[in-house]
Amino acid sequence: MSGPHISRTIADLRTELKGWRQQGLSVAMVPTMGALHEGHLSLMREALSRADRCIVSIFVNPTQFAPTEDLDKYPRQLEHDIERLREVGVHLAFTPSPDEVYPKGFATKIIVGGPSAGLETDFRPHFFEGVATVVTKLFQQATPDCAVFGEKDYQQLCVVRQMCRDLDIPVEIVGAPTVRDEHGLAMSSRNAYLDEAQLAIARRLNVILRGASAAISGGADPAAETASASLALLDAGFKTIDYVAARECGSLGPWRPETEGRLLAAAWLGSTRLIDNVEIAARS
Amino acid sequence: MSGPHISRTIADLRTELKGWRQQGLSVAMVPTMGALHEGHLSLMREALSRADRCIVSIFVNPTQFAPTEDLDKYPRQLEHDIERLREVGVHLAFTPSPDEVYPKGFATKIIVGGPSAGLETDFRPHFFEGVATVVTKLFQQATPDCAVFGEKDYQQLCVVRQMCRDLDIPVEIVGAPTVRDEHGLAMSSRNAYLDEAQLAIARRLNVILRGASAAISGGADPAAETASASLALLDAGFKTIDYVAARECGSLGPWRPETEGRLLAAAWLGSTRLIDNVEIAARS
């Protein structure tokens, strides 16, 4: 099976798209930063099930990294990534350079309120500005009918949904479940930074969150349970806990017992920051 | 001749558009706030010359008015406006309500740097945020191939161009020349606020700007000429001068003698704020 068409420029991407549109084909997109793992591949399979053609963008977006963060060491492995796209049957890989995405004189940003408040924003204040701006650009470049985002980055999924609704961007946003290893650890490109001892600790994250979520659904006080979960994470070997928080689905406002919620966490293992989240069932 | 189709909702607009696109028709758009005059009609004629179908939006956008500004008294005359669209041959009037454009929970804004710095922004700090956000929404709603904006609002034209370039919005931005009355006064919906005595003063604005522009092109010092023009405007009867400034075309950075420039001004006549601008020819 032949590999995906590779577009390095917006102009080339648009030429390919035009051909597809003239044939009346629908298009789904999966925006990624590369370093593809099984979680990404599940998003691509979802995209392929929803449209005639699937575009995967591979772009490590500098504007969503703070100067202190891991932009330089973020894993880049384009050849390997393209091979994975070929295996899954993706039609087009969009792999622009930073200069193609942010040419000289670039000066626009998109600020999304609502679900961007708190959580990641408390620790990465410009993160969602960077995400919102690049996702808008990707949608204008590729004009897909739908785009698939992982629930692993749950707050990001909510922010992208809010943005598309607010700006009337005609792209359906599809959320896809987090893919986990056999121990429940959420797949993440940043797992590659972990050694064996850290991996064993990392695998405690989802276990502790699932326990707290079940307790909260069962009637336990959310503030007490999230505090206990933080202490349990520290006890397991996490170095710092950025947050463990119970929120309402979608809006990410405070969780209310009668609604479905989400328990979200971010914690540091050495110099690696991991995030995860699990459902909170509404109290019956 | 039958009048334009009137869409009050985004859904209805998209239904009409879908029919056009299925016929392979191209679409041009003219965003307006209504209170249509000959200046707007010239933009529509330009749009009609460039595409098979022309959409005119009529929406007094609340987010580009400051609380102290004239949102409430801004002239609204929808029936009269629709009649003008019919005369010119516009195909669709998009007339959404504020709630249709900004539903409950709306929380996103677009901030454009570059040409938005200074001039209008010094006096209307959130104006271009409001313009950029609503224009992006209109473009996502109507997905036109091109859109026509008047050079009368020259800084706005530059900001919209910068935004579309930065966000890769696939809409060609066309600038159209300012339409003036027989005395050179730029057509503006806000001219309706002026009484006869004020109109006579208002007509001095373009005369004074053209004089200063010619002097600057001819070798006079731009700072001295803009200061003299401000004094001349006060002398003519303007109450306050917000700015008279010589800028480079497009970027709106400082004017350089070897490039084409623009002389821009904003000034108050009673409680009415007027703007205008004229070309500065590059020095030969």
XYZ file of C-alpha atoms in Angstrom, chain A residues 6 53 94 111 131 213 230 272:
8
model
C 2.957 14.617 1.894
C -10.336 11.223 3.074
C 0.473 17.936 6.282
C -8.340 33.939 22.981
C -3.683 25.861 20.566
C -14.053 9.446 40.705
C -3.286 14.635 45.425
C 8.036 15.277 32.908
